[in-house]
Amino acid sequence: MDSQTAPQTPPDDLSAFASEHGLTKDEYQRILDALGRVPTITELGIYSVMWSEHCSYKSSKVHLKRLPTTAPWVIQGPGENAGVIDIGDGDAAVFKMESHNHPSYIEPYQGAATGVGGILRDVFTMGARPIANMNALRFGDPAHPKTRHLVSGVVAGIGGYGNCVGVPTVGGETIFDAGYNGNILVNAMTVGLAKADRIFYSAAAGIGNPVVYVGSKTGRDGIHGATMASAEFSEDADEKRPTVQVGDPFTEKLLIEACLELMASDAIVAIQDMGAAGLTSSSVEMASKGGVGFALDLDRVPCRETGMTPYEMMLSESQERMLMVLKPGREAFARAIFEKWDLDFAVIGEITDTGRLTLSFGGEVVGDIPVSSLVDDAPEYQRPYAVPKAPPALSAEEVPAPNDYAGTLLKMVGLPDLCSRRWVWEQYDHMVMADTVQRPGGDAAVVRVHGTTKGLAISTDCTPRYCEADPVEGGRQAVAETWRNITAVGGRPLAITDCMNFGNPERPEIMGQFAGCIDGMAEACAALDYPVVSGNVSLYNETNGQAIPPAPAIGGVGLITDISRMATIGLKRAGEALFLVGETRGHLGRSIYLRDILGRAEGAPPPVDLAAERRNGDFVRGLIEDGLTDTAHDLSDGGLAIALAEMAMAGDMGAEIALDDSDTPLHAQLFGEDQGRYLMAMAEDRIAAITDRAMEAGVALARIGTTGGGRLIVDGVCDLAVSDIATAHSHWLDSYMSEIA
């Protein structure tokens, strides 16, 4: 069905029409039962988006309930526009991550740009000024004919929107895998700052209070965006371009300033972003949370196109729009603010005591639905699933060592998943607002809490190849790695947001991946006191029945109380001792070395010992906080060898490494991806004190080398100039993207 020419009277076979809207026969029957009559086209459209997977979480709700969501510092957990945590001194951090996968595959620039715009609105809706953007991007095989075009468009869209709106994009991740050839992932995260006692919520209240529309005018772009995001792709994906929204970052900037100005007053009762499903979801969610009804006059909705119908107005996902409930008598005051910022302002309805969403247009009632039916009666499925068993572990002896360690290291630092991302982040303004104190390229971004010595450490991470092999272990690792990244800069990890990217939940094996990842995440969050405060689920990431590798992307936020004492990854001073924290067992299963050097995808992923994660991380963070080290790096993809190379490149300084004799083969020590490990550099005169602390804490600690010179020399098998490593590291992505016609 062409959403731009939607009929206004029901066709003869409304059940077939419902199917085109993504509703099953059983779901359509539920609608008939709830209304006691046949729905109008507008009502059917409203049900279709509110009951879509994207809006209702009908396949995932039962599993999401297992995630820990509370802690003494959590002000607002899941269920609002964004999560909120207390960071002391009356300050709060507000953050969330969301997906814009389907739109970005169809129209990469606008899909990515509007993903950034939408997550910004989720954050400033809560009363927070956005201070940082992050992203987690996953593209297909570099050799695939669409990949280069998609990378170019997505990066340009993220940069174009974020740069214009004036919020720094401070980090993220970019991964390539053939499993994403048919469905790329574009996950956007925003972090904002607010006063802890000035958080704004979406629950409508006050019978008779005015319902106000602000921002841009409504157009026909984005109609059925939520429905599209709740279905897998087929060969006609490009025909879905009309469902991709079009963003305007300059209007978004005006909207931020106007909303924050109004929020400084006492005029707002409730506020909600018009995100997925637009005016429908915002009005239904506000009414539902407040236990009230909304009566809307759609003739008053500001429209930028002529002849727009109620169906189109309610389902449009035009960007840069908000819905508010104001205190009575404050309309003129609010209007003056929005008109000053050259934004539309319209009173389009009022709160009622009916508990119904009532829509009028042209003097007629075109919709009259119980709000509870749209929310409480939404389907909740316990779909059949089977969590796959973990494959057997792969011993180091089953994996051959390289003939040329130096050549292997040079090849690995230049791989698509390990090479420099400078081409990406140089297109982002990461210094606007002048509070970015750690730029892209480290373990975590760090942004100063303006006017203070505090900083927020922010990281996004996930390792889909681990999740695919063992969802439970992969879920644990995704959470633990962001915890480790934040710890490595000296931050205390406080909470996460997630973006759960999976295939078709109607397939038991996909639902098993989802459930397993949730179990692993829940265990890690509980063990690390690292609750989930917001998030997003993106299912049906499939094309022609081929699902993506599961990707539960995690966005973590932590607090550094004094940014003068934080760590970075670059080696800084010659003659310092290099220490490895954590146990090395040489786990090569599902490693980058195994996959990209040997062409094998085998074995179990590395196990995550959550007690050791906590113990090792607390030890490292304590050293950073006490000023005993300012150089630290967590070990992840590529293991010890890659971590050493990254530290050397970041500091333009070499090191000489001598690993202890052990039963673990040298190649497994260097390229194994054992979890819970860190590298640190420190002055010789601090070694005794640090060693004592490690023994007291029960932390495995081993000196492996000394910093200095311009070469990385490893155990007699590798001797490379740091400049040669940097050249190999920086070449691939620049060269790849320079081939764009």
XYZ file of C-alpha atoms in Angstrom:
741
model
C 0.000 0.000 0.000
C 1.281 3.476 -0.838
C 1.117 5.302 2.489
C 0.888 8.642 0.722
C -2.422 7.732 -0.855
C -3.997 5.817 2.005
C -7.745 5.292 1.594
C -10.054 6.958 4.078
C -12.823 4.421 3.940
C -12.271 0.739 4.669
C -11.759 -1.570 1.709
C -14.087 -4.517 1.370
C -11.588 -6.906 3.009
C -10.351 -4.982 6.028
C -8.594 -8.038 7.465
C -6.349 -8.157 4.393
C -5.734 -4.435 4.800
C -4.805 -5.109 8.430
C -2.302 -7.681 7.248
C -0.673 -5.068 5.043
C -0.259 -3.030 8.230
C 1.649 -5.869 9.884
C -1.271 -7.121 12.006
C -2.046 -10.831 12.261
C -5.577 -12.203 12.013
C -5.633 -12.787 15.764
C -4.468 -9.240 16.414
C -7.119 -7.859 14.100
C -9.723 -9.854 15.985
C -8.461 -8.334 19.250
C -9.092 -4.905 17.739
C -12.634 -5.861 16.757
C -13.245 -7.175 20.277
C -11.827 -4.047 21.911
C -13.852 -1.638 19.804
C -16.977 -3.736 19.399
C -17.072 -2.627 15.778
C -15.011 -2.384 12.602
C -12.240 0.231 12.967
C -11.886 3.211 10.727
C -8.795 3.381 8.540
C -7.277 5.912 10.926
C -7.965 3.689 13.925
C -6.522 0.684 12.148
C -3.389 2.648 11.341
C -3.080 3.686 14.995
C -3.405 0.105 16.197
C -0.893 -1.079 13.597
C 1.865 1.198 14.840
C 1.101 0.924 18.555
C 1.031 -2.864 18.309
C 4.065 -3.045 16.047
C 7.145 -4.781 17.377
C 8.964 -1.458 17.323
C 6.497 0.263 19.653
C 4.952 -2.523 21.746
C 7.955 -4.840 22.295
C 5.444 -7.668 22.067
C 8.091 -10.353 21.517
C 10.721 -9.002 23.899
C 8.854 -7.678 26.957
C 8.802 -11.012 28.715
C 12.591 -11.264 28.534
C 13.451 -7.627 29.206
C 11.830 -7.929 32.638
C 14.830 -9.999 33.754
C 17.267 -7.096 33.455
C 18.327 -5.273 36.657
C 17.100 -1.680 36.455
C 17.552 -0.165 39.903
C 20.379 1.195 42.048
C 20.628 3.977 44.645
C 21.887 6.337 41.931
C 19.129 5.544 39.413
C 16.584 8.349 39.241
C 14.622 6.985 36.269
C 14.891 3.536 34.761
C 13.260 2.080 31.629
C 9.824 3.342 30.673
C 10.504 7.006 29.988
C 12.074 8.769 27.039
C 15.548 8.205 28.533
C 17.213 6.891 31.675
C 18.441 9.232 34.419
C 21.206 8.699 36.984
C 22.424 10.847 39.873
C 26.042 12.001 39.420
C 26.249 14.077 42.591
C 26.149 17.779 43.422
C 22.536 17.996 42.259
C 23.504 16.908 38.722
C 21.982 14.107 36.675
C 23.095 12.323 33.509
C 20.315 11.480 31.041
C 20.986 8.994 28.264
C 19.609 6.452 25.837
C 20.549 4.457 22.747
C 18.196 3.671 19.861
C 18.319 1.956 16.494
C 17.698 3.383 13.049
C 18.697 0.267 11.176
C 15.987 -0.218 8.566
C 15.799 3.445 7.454
C 19.600 3.676 7.227
C 19.822 0.684 4.919
C 17.220 2.194 2.593
C 18.424 5.814 2.684
C 21.718 5.953 4.597
C 22.140 9.700 4.956
C 18.645 10.549 6.170
C 18.267 7.285 8.058
C 21.373 7.953 10.128
C 20.725 11.677 10.457
C 17.203 11.226 11.773
C 18.450 8.509 14.110
C 20.695 11.127 15.690
C 17.868 13.660 15.766
C 15.472 11.228 17.414
C 17.841 10.221 20.202
C 18.690 13.860 20.878
C 14.976 14.558 21.387
C 14.610 11.605 23.750
C 17.236 13.204 25.967
C 16.247 16.858 25.934
C 12.612 15.833 26.406
C 13.683 14.903 29.930
C 14.950 18.431 30.573
C 18.593 17.693 29.783
C 20.943 19.613 27.535
C 22.619 17.086 25.215
C 26.404 17.112 25.668
C 27.611 14.073 23.723
C 26.630 11.723 20.911
C 27.956 8.202 20.368
C 27.172 5.537 17.798
C 27.596 1.832 17.120
C 27.727 1.003 13.414
C 27.844 -2.371 11.695
C 28.257 -2.745 7.962
C 28.523 -5.680 5.586
C 31.530 -7.207 3.877
C 33.742 -4.427 2.472
C 33.657 -6.258 -0.867
C 29.851 -6.133 -1.025
C 28.711 -3.654 -3.713
C 26.559 -1.651 -1.277
C 28.923 -1.395 1.671
C 31.042 1.566 0.617
C 27.936 3.583 -0.304
C 26.285 2.762 3.011
C 29.374 3.676 5.048
C 29.684 6.980 3.229
C 26.024 7.889 3.638
C 25.683 6.854 7.281
C 28.840 8.628 8.439
C 27.867 11.746 6.506
C 24.366 11.645 8.009
C 25.631 11.295 11.570
C 28.187 14.042 11.093
C 25.851 16.312 9.173
C 23.140 16.224 11.835
C 25.327 16.233 14.940
C 27.683 18.907 13.662
C 24.866 21.231 12.624
C 22.961 20.844 15.876
C 26.122 21.597 17.835
C 26.464 18.445 19.957
C 29.846 16.674 19.810
C 30.069 13.126 18.508
C 32.762 11.804 20.818
C 33.145 8.126 19.958
C 31.618 4.834 18.961
C 32.466 1.705 17.019
C 32.458 0.667 13.362
C 32.500 -3.028 12.460
C 32.414 -4.909 9.138
C 30.920 -8.388 8.761
C 29.276 -10.163 5.825
C 26.386 -11.013 8.147
C 25.235 -7.393 7.830
C 25.215 -7.318 4.022
C 21.422 -7.177 3.918
C 20.786 -5.213 7.123
C 23.260 -2.709 8.486
C 22.996 -1.509 12.075
C 22.967 2.163 12.996
C 22.608 2.620 16.748
C 22.754 6.178 18.071
C 23.313 7.239 21.686
C 23.020 10.642 23.342
C 24.046 11.745 26.826
C 22.731 14.935 28.411
C 23.002 16.862 31.664
C 20.158 18.087 33.839
C 19.522 19.099 37.404
C 18.380 16.098 39.397
C 15.366 17.999 40.738
C 14.321 19.312 37.291
C 13.597 16.128 35.345
C 10.579 16.237 33.022
C 8.305 13.258 32.476
C 5.656 12.219 29.955
C 2.652 11.350 32.146
C -0.183 13.699 31.247
C -2.245 15.183 34.085
C -4.957 17.751 34.689
C -8.400 17.338 33.129
C -8.956 20.168 30.689
C -5.269 21.037 30.394
C -4.212 22.008 26.872
C -2.359 19.561 24.636
C 0.166 21.476 22.554
C 2.067 20.619 19.382
C 5.438 22.346 18.861
C 8.305 22.201 16.393
C 8.189 21.504 12.663
C 5.124 21.052 10.523
C 3.802 17.571 9.764
C 4.452 16.077 6.352
C 4.041 12.717 4.716
C 7.578 11.521 5.362
C 8.064 8.564 7.662
C 4.521 7.205 7.444
C 4.660 3.579 8.570
C 8.268 3.898 9.693
C 7.507 1.926 12.871
C 5.745 -0.771 10.879
C 8.644 -1.004 8.424
C 11.046 -1.381 11.353
C 8.957 -4.330 12.560
C 9.304 -6.462 9.437
C 12.150 -8.135 7.645
C 13.355 -6.917 4.265
C 12.904 -8.580 0.914
C 14.122 -7.593 -2.533
C 11.805 -4.542 -2.579
C 13.664 -2.719 0.217
C 14.441 0.290 -1.979
C 10.718 0.780 -2.601
C 10.310 1.670 1.093
C 12.048 5.043 0.714
C 8.815 6.981 1.415
C 8.864 5.538 4.953
C 12.237 7.153 5.729
C 12.018 10.452 7.583
C 13.810 13.626 6.539
C 15.670 15.579 9.196
C 16.536 19.252 9.675
C 19.253 19.717 12.314
C 18.937 23.495 12.302
C 15.299 23.202 13.339
C 16.326 20.653 15.973
C 18.771 23.155 17.443
C 15.980 25.739 17.688
C 13.707 23.131 19.255
C 16.304 22.257 21.893
C 16.723 25.876 22.894
C 12.994 26.624 22.897
C 12.162 23.542 24.991
C 14.921 24.209 27.514
C 13.812 27.833 27.806
C 10.225 26.789 28.489
C 11.457 24.116 30.905
C 13.069 26.837 33.000
C 9.517 28.004 33.813
C 6.668 26.205 35.555
C 4.501 25.897 32.434
C 5.031 22.256 31.458
C 3.001 19.437 32.996
C 4.268 16.690 30.672
C 6.298 16.431 27.487
C 6.980 13.726 24.921
C 9.030 13.467 21.742
C 7.122 12.582 18.586
C 9.369 9.685 17.623
C 8.348 6.380 16.093
C 4.649 6.532 15.194
C 4.708 10.304 15.649
C 1.584 11.950 16.998
C 0.027 8.550 17.683
C 2.663 7.197 20.040
C 3.263 10.507 21.811
C -0.410 11.119 22.569
C -1.155 7.501 23.512
C 1.895 7.155 25.771
C 1.234 10.458 27.547
C -2.419 9.614 28.102
C -1.677 6.049 29.205
C 0.982 7.008 31.733
C -1.317 9.655 33.190
C -4.426 7.487 33.187
C -6.361 10.090 31.204
C -7.888 10.621 27.791
C -6.901 12.953 24.949
C -9.308 14.769 22.645
C -7.418 16.026 19.590
C -8.685 18.298 16.815
C -6.593 17.306 13.807
C -7.694 20.389 11.865
C -5.304 22.307 14.145
C -2.216 20.184 13.395
C 0.337 22.311 11.492
C 0.849 20.616 8.106
C 3.380 21.401 5.413
C 1.536 19.495 2.681
C -1.962 20.091 1.392
C -4.789 17.634 1.727
C -3.280 15.595 4.546
C -5.699 13.090 6.014
C -6.145 12.079 9.667
C -4.473 8.754 8.866
C -1.415 10.541 7.529
C -1.258 13.078 10.346
C -1.408 10.429 13.034
C 1.145 8.112 11.422
C 3.600 10.645 10.039
C 7.089 10.470 11.507
C 8.136 13.936 10.405
C 11.041 15.041 12.519
C 11.702 17.801 15.065
C 8.264 17.710 16.723
C 7.178 17.508 20.370
C 3.888 17.133 22.232
C 3.298 18.902 25.534
C 0.677 19.298 28.191
C 0.741 22.815 29.635
C -0.725 24.315 32.736
C -3.933 26.206 31.903
C -3.348 29.844 31.136
C 0.282 29.332 30.120
C -0.412 28.946 26.412
C 0.403 32.534 25.439
C 3.637 32.469 27.436
C 4.744 29.239 25.753
C 3.633 30.386 22.300
C 5.796 33.484 22.575
C 8.874 31.362 23.252
C 8.333 29.028 20.319
C 7.451 31.806 17.924
C 10.601 33.651 19.013
C 12.563 30.567 17.929
C 10.584 30.476 14.652
C 8.831 27.197 15.470
C 5.223 26.137 15.073
C 3.019 26.187 18.155
C -0.566 24.941 18.168
C -3.049 23.938 20.839
C -4.460 20.796 19.230
C -6.534 19.356 22.045
C -7.132 18.860 25.730
C -6.982 16.212 28.424
C -10.257 14.433 29.166
C -11.470 12.087 31.870
C -12.739 9.543 29.337
C -9.645 7.377 29.096
C -10.072 7.493 25.319
C -8.137 8.870 22.378
C -10.741 10.870 20.481
C -9.862 12.390 17.120
C -11.937 14.901 15.187
C -11.370 16.226 11.697
C -13.611 18.324 9.481
C -16.271 18.367 12.179
C -16.464 14.586 12.378
C -15.091 12.026 14.813
C -12.560 9.944 12.868
C -11.172 7.977 15.791
C -12.396 6.964 19.230
C -10.252 4.325 20.940
C -9.823 3.313 24.583
C -6.225 4.220 25.446
C -5.942 1.083 27.571
C -6.752 -0.982 24.505
C -3.792 0.467 22.635
C -1.372 -0.087 25.510
C -2.567 -2.706 27.986
C -4.239 -4.926 25.385
C -1.206 -4.943 23.100
C -0.121 -8.510 22.404
C 2.616 -9.949 24.594
C 4.091 -13.086 23.101
C 6.108 -15.791 24.793
C 7.517 -17.067 21.576
C 9.120 -20.510 21.558
C 12.879 -20.441 21.773
C 15.918 -22.550 22.396
C 19.146 -20.977 23.615
C 21.892 -22.615 21.553
C 24.495 -24.633 23.397
C 27.962 -23.183 23.512
C 30.392 -24.944 21.195
C 33.308 -26.788 22.776
C 36.320 -24.703 23.736
C 39.198 -24.586 21.288
C 42.611 -25.295 22.812
C 45.612 -23.188 21.841
C 47.305 -26.319 20.534
C 44.576 -26.661 17.904
C 45.438 -23.227 16.494
C 48.711 -22.892 14.581
C 51.148 -20.128 15.434
C 52.106 -17.626 12.739
C 55.325 -18.138 10.813
C 55.938 -14.396 10.955
C 54.784 -12.655 14.130
C 55.765 -9.186 12.947
C 53.991 -9.604 9.626
C 50.915 -10.980 11.371
C 50.769 -8.031 13.740
C 51.075 -5.571 10.843
C 48.283 -7.369 9.009
C 46.050 -7.416 12.077
C 46.354 -3.707 12.913
C 45.228 -2.983 9.351
C 42.202 -5.279 9.317
C 38.795 -3.645 8.704
C 37.723 -4.352 12.312
C 40.998 -3.210 13.913
C 42.280 -0.413 11.685
C 42.141 3.297 12.480
C 38.679 4.843 12.410
C 40.102 8.321 11.870
C 38.316 8.605 8.490
C 35.043 8.238 10.390
C 35.568 10.443 13.421
C 37.304 13.262 11.570
C 33.921 13.909 9.927
C 32.386 14.473 13.357
C 32.844 17.649 15.350
C 33.969 16.073 18.603
C 35.176 19.320 20.234
C 32.121 21.584 19.933
C 30.928 22.811 23.368
C 34.631 22.691 24.454
C 34.103 20.035 27.133
C 35.465 16.946 25.367
C 38.532 15.873 27.340
C 39.114 12.474 25.728
C 38.629 12.338 21.993
C 37.780 9.334 19.825
C 40.401 6.606 19.701
C 40.686 5.644 23.363
C 38.852 3.174 25.564
C 36.049 5.585 26.455
C 35.166 9.147 25.583
C 35.298 11.610 28.463
C 33.215 14.786 28.546
C 33.531 17.363 31.307
C 30.481 18.259 33.352
C 30.587 21.912 32.413
C 32.110 24.187 35.012
C 33.201 21.333 37.291
C 36.090 18.900 37.740
C 33.771 15.959 37.033
C 33.655 14.031 33.797
C 31.328 11.502 32.226
C 33.031 8.481 30.681
C 31.026 6.976 27.819
C 31.519 3.768 25.843
C 29.621 1.647 23.329
C 30.499 -1.964 22.666
C 29.391 -5.439 21.623
C 31.106 -8.460 20.041
C 28.531 -10.145 17.767
C 30.794 -13.080 16.878
C 30.807 -14.022 20.573
C 27.019 -13.628 20.819
C 26.481 -15.785 17.755
C 28.599 -18.608 19.169
C 27.260 -18.395 22.731
C 24.544 -15.795 23.398
C 24.813 -16.008 27.185
C 28.572 -15.494 27.224
C 28.278 -12.844 24.518
C 25.705 -10.950 26.563
C 27.968 -11.034 29.606
C 30.932 -9.842 27.568
C 29.097 -6.929 25.914
C 28.202 -5.477 29.309
C 31.583 -6.263 30.851
C 33.537 -4.630 28.034
C 31.831 -1.264 28.398
C 32.365 -1.548 32.168
C 36.043 -2.241 31.461
C 36.359 0.618 28.965
C 34.958 3.121 31.453
C 37.157 1.720 34.210
C 40.267 1.995 32.019
C 39.945 5.794 31.878
C 39.349 5.992 35.633
C 35.562 6.155 35.616
C 33.163 4.431 37.968
C 30.616 2.670 35.718
C 27.092 3.589 36.795
C 24.522 2.349 34.285
C 23.905 1.206 30.744
C 21.502 1.679 27.907
C 21.128 -1.053 25.314
C 20.107 -1.552 21.725
C 19.078 -5.148 21.088
C 19.564 -5.910 17.384
C 18.339 -9.332 16.273
C 16.578 -11.142 13.444
C 13.032 -12.478 13.189
C 11.698 -13.376 16.671
C 9.180 -15.775 15.174
C 12.091 -18.148 14.549
C 12.948 -20.086 17.738
C 16.692 -19.933 17.076
C 16.574 -16.117 16.884
C 14.431 -15.854 19.988
C 16.959 -18.134 21.658
C 19.753 -15.738 20.780
C 17.760 -12.876 22.274
C 16.853 -14.715 25.466
C 20.399 -15.972 25.940
C 21.922 -12.535 25.503
C 19.427 -11.103 28.002
C 20.422 -13.779 30.528
C 24.104 -12.968 30.123
C 23.513 -9.242 30.301
C 21.387 -9.603 33.424
C 24.111 -11.603 35.158
C 26.776 -9.053 34.278
C 24.662 -6.050 35.274
C 23.908 -7.615 38.647
C 27.490 -8.666 39.344
C 28.925 -5.281 38.365
C 26.213 -3.066 39.965
C 25.625 -1.676 36.498
C 21.852 -1.476 35.878
C 19.973 -0.929 32.625
C 18.136 2.415 32.686
C 16.930 2.712 29.085
C 17.130 0.986 25.752
C 15.619 -0.145 22.515
C 14.794 -3.414 20.777
C 15.238 -3.791 17.025
C 13.991 -7.100 15.647
C 13.343 -8.427 12.146
C 16.831 -7.441 10.998
C 16.672 -9.988 8.194
C 16.660 -10.015 4.426
C 15.133 -12.933 2.573
C 15.312 -15.050 5.717
C 18.986 -14.323 6.440
C 19.326 -12.870 9.944
C 22.099 -10.590 11.132
C 24.637 -11.805 13.681
C 23.053 -10.959 17.055
C 24.218 -7.590 18.357
C 23.102 -6.484 21.831
C 24.892 -3.135 21.663
C 25.657 -1.656 25.080
C 26.159 2.014 25.856
C 27.755 2.608 29.236
C 28.088 5.786 31.303
C 30.373 6.300 34.283
C 31.610 9.121 36.485
C 35.113 10.489 36.943
C 35.058 12.709 40.017
C 38.300 14.498 39.124
C 39.275 14.646 35.450
C 42.801 15.729 36.376
C 43.198 12.090 37.393
C 42.130 10.029 34.448
C 43.989 7.592 32.266
C 44.556 7.462 28.513
C 45.931 4.641 26.392
C 49.051 6.288 24.958
C 52.485 5.465 26.388
C 53.840 8.697 27.834
C 57.264 8.314 29.417
C 60.272 6.147 28.648
C 61.486 3.803 31.346
C 58.095 3.005 32.841
C 57.129 -0.538 33.732
C 54.348 -2.226 31.754
C 52.067 -4.440 33.787
C 49.386 -6.882 32.663
C 46.406 -7.149 35.005
C 44.358 -10.344 34.889
C 44.988 -13.955 33.982
C 46.087 -15.032 30.522
C 44.967 -18.462 29.391
C 45.397 -17.878 25.673
C 41.760 -18.200 24.597
C 41.702 -18.168 20.790
C 38.141 -19.382 20.142
C 36.181 -16.863 18.032
C 39.181 -14.527 18.087
C 40.158 -12.021 15.412
C 43.382 -13.987 14.904
C 41.462 -17.192 14.263
C 38.900 -15.546 11.970
C 40.959 -13.106 9.928
C 44.400 -14.679 9.894
C 43.435 -18.359 9.711
C 39.968 -18.027 8.158
C 38.267 -20.097 10.845
C 35.162 -19.404 12.932
C 35.331 -22.063 15.599
C 35.210 -22.756 19.288
C 33.581 -21.051 22.222
C 34.084 -17.346 22.918
C 36.281 -16.436 25.884
C 34.505 -16.977 29.210
C 33.703 -13.940 31.339
C 34.541 -14.371 35.016
C 32.386 -11.616 36.493
C 33.992 -11.804 39.926
C 37.419 -11.342 38.325
C 36.060 -8.506 36.168
C 34.890 -6.705 39.275
C 38.071 -7.409 41.221
C 40.470 -6.420 38.425
C 38.516 -3.364 37.403
C 38.196 -2.013 40.926
C 41.962 -2.483 41.342
C 42.837 -0.587 38.147
C 40.358 2.209 38.860
C 41.752 2.621 42.354
C 45.272 3.083 40.981
C 44.069 5.721 38.533
C 42.042 7.566 41.172
C 45.042 7.573 43.530
C 47.324 9.018 40.853
C 49.506 5.911 40.633
C 49.027 5.481 36.896
C 47.721 7.656 34.067
C 48.248 5.078 31.315
C 45.839 2.163 31.014
C 44.144 0.165 28.294
C 41.719 -2.741 28.374
C 42.420 -5.845 26.304
C 39.770 -6.962 23.825
C 39.815 -7.765 20.089
C 43.224 -9.016 19.017
C 44.402 -9.565 22.586
C 47.682 -8.426 24.121
C 49.516 -7.832 20.842
C 46.902 -5.396 19.533
C 46.608 -3.612 22.891
C 50.373 -3.080 22.967
C 50.357 -1.778 19.401
C 47.505 0.635 20.164
C 49.269 2.018 23.235
C 52.496 2.440 21.279
C 50.769 4.196 18.374
C 48.749 6.487 20.649
C 51.894 7.614 22.484
C 54.295 7.388 19.529
C 56.568 5.395 21.809
C 57.796 1.840 21.765
C 58.331 -0.822 24.406
C 60.307 -3.991 24.925
C 58.206 -6.958 26.015
C 59.351 -10.209 27.603
C 56.575 -12.640 28.453
C 57.045 -15.187 31.218
C 57.604 -18.776 30.291
C 54.335 -20.611 30.735
C 52.378 -23.562 29.486
C 50.429 -21.193 27.256
C 51.920 -20.996 23.729
C 53.338 -17.615 22.768
C 50.846 -16.983 19.953
C 47.970 -17.661 22.351
C 49.461 -15.263 24.900
C 49.765 -12.556 22.256
C 46.524 -12.990 20.292
C 44.206 -14.714 22.761
C 41.193 -12.656 23.826
C 40.928 -13.583 27.509
C 38.569 -11.207 29.297
C 38.952 -8.980 32.343
C 42.477 -7.796 31.491
C 44.224 -4.420 31.391
C 47.651 -3.045 30.517
C 49.116 -0.267 32.676
C 52.315 1.766 32.594
C 53.787 3.165 35.807
C 56.944 4.603 37.289
C 59.496 2.157 38.691
C 59.298 3.671 42.179
C 55.607 2.741 42.429
C 55.990 -0.932 41.604
C 56.335 -2.209 45.156
C 53.238 -0.397 46.390
C 51.181 -1.540 43.418
C 52.353 -5.128 43.752
C 51.327 -5.138 47.403
C 47.894 -3.778 46.518
C 47.433 -6.465 43.888
C 48.305 -9.238 46.332
C 45.917 -7.820 48.906
C 43.110 -7.598 46.334
C 43.748 -11.060 44.908
C 44.490 -9.619 41.468
C 46.800 -11.361 38.994
C 49.567 -8.880 38.105
C 52.639 -9.485 35.927
C 55.322 -7.157 34.709
C 55.788 -7.773 30.983
C 58.073 -4.993 29.799
C 59.449 -1.462 29.803
C 58.475 1.561 27.715
C 60.786 3.608 25.527
C 62.342 3.979 22.104
C 60.636 3.922 18.763
C 60.175 0.183 18.324
C 57.819 -2.453 19.667
C 59.948 -5.476 20.477
C 58.122 -8.581 21.653
C 59.817 -11.625 23.144
C 62.335 -12.040 20.362
C 59.685 -12.769 17.720
C 58.596 -9.263 16.728
C 60.622 -6.086 16.216
C 58.717 -3.301 14.483
C 59.073 0.454 14.242
C 56.057 2.133 15.834
C 55.835 4.322 12.717
C 55.462 1.214 10.538
C 52.693 -0.101 12.781
C 50.932 3.279 12.555
C 51.201 3.291 8.766
C 49.655 -0.173 8.528
C 46.954 0.855 11.005
C 45.933 4.014 9.188
C 45.896 2.757 5.623
C 42.893 0.508 5.056
C 39.829 2.659 5.725
C 41.238 5.766 4.043
C 42.116 3.722 0.986
C 38.777 1.915 0.956
C 36.687 5.059 1.166
C 38.823 6.943 -1.366
C 37.462 4.609 -4.045
C 34.009 6.219 -3.933
C 33.198 7.370 -7.441
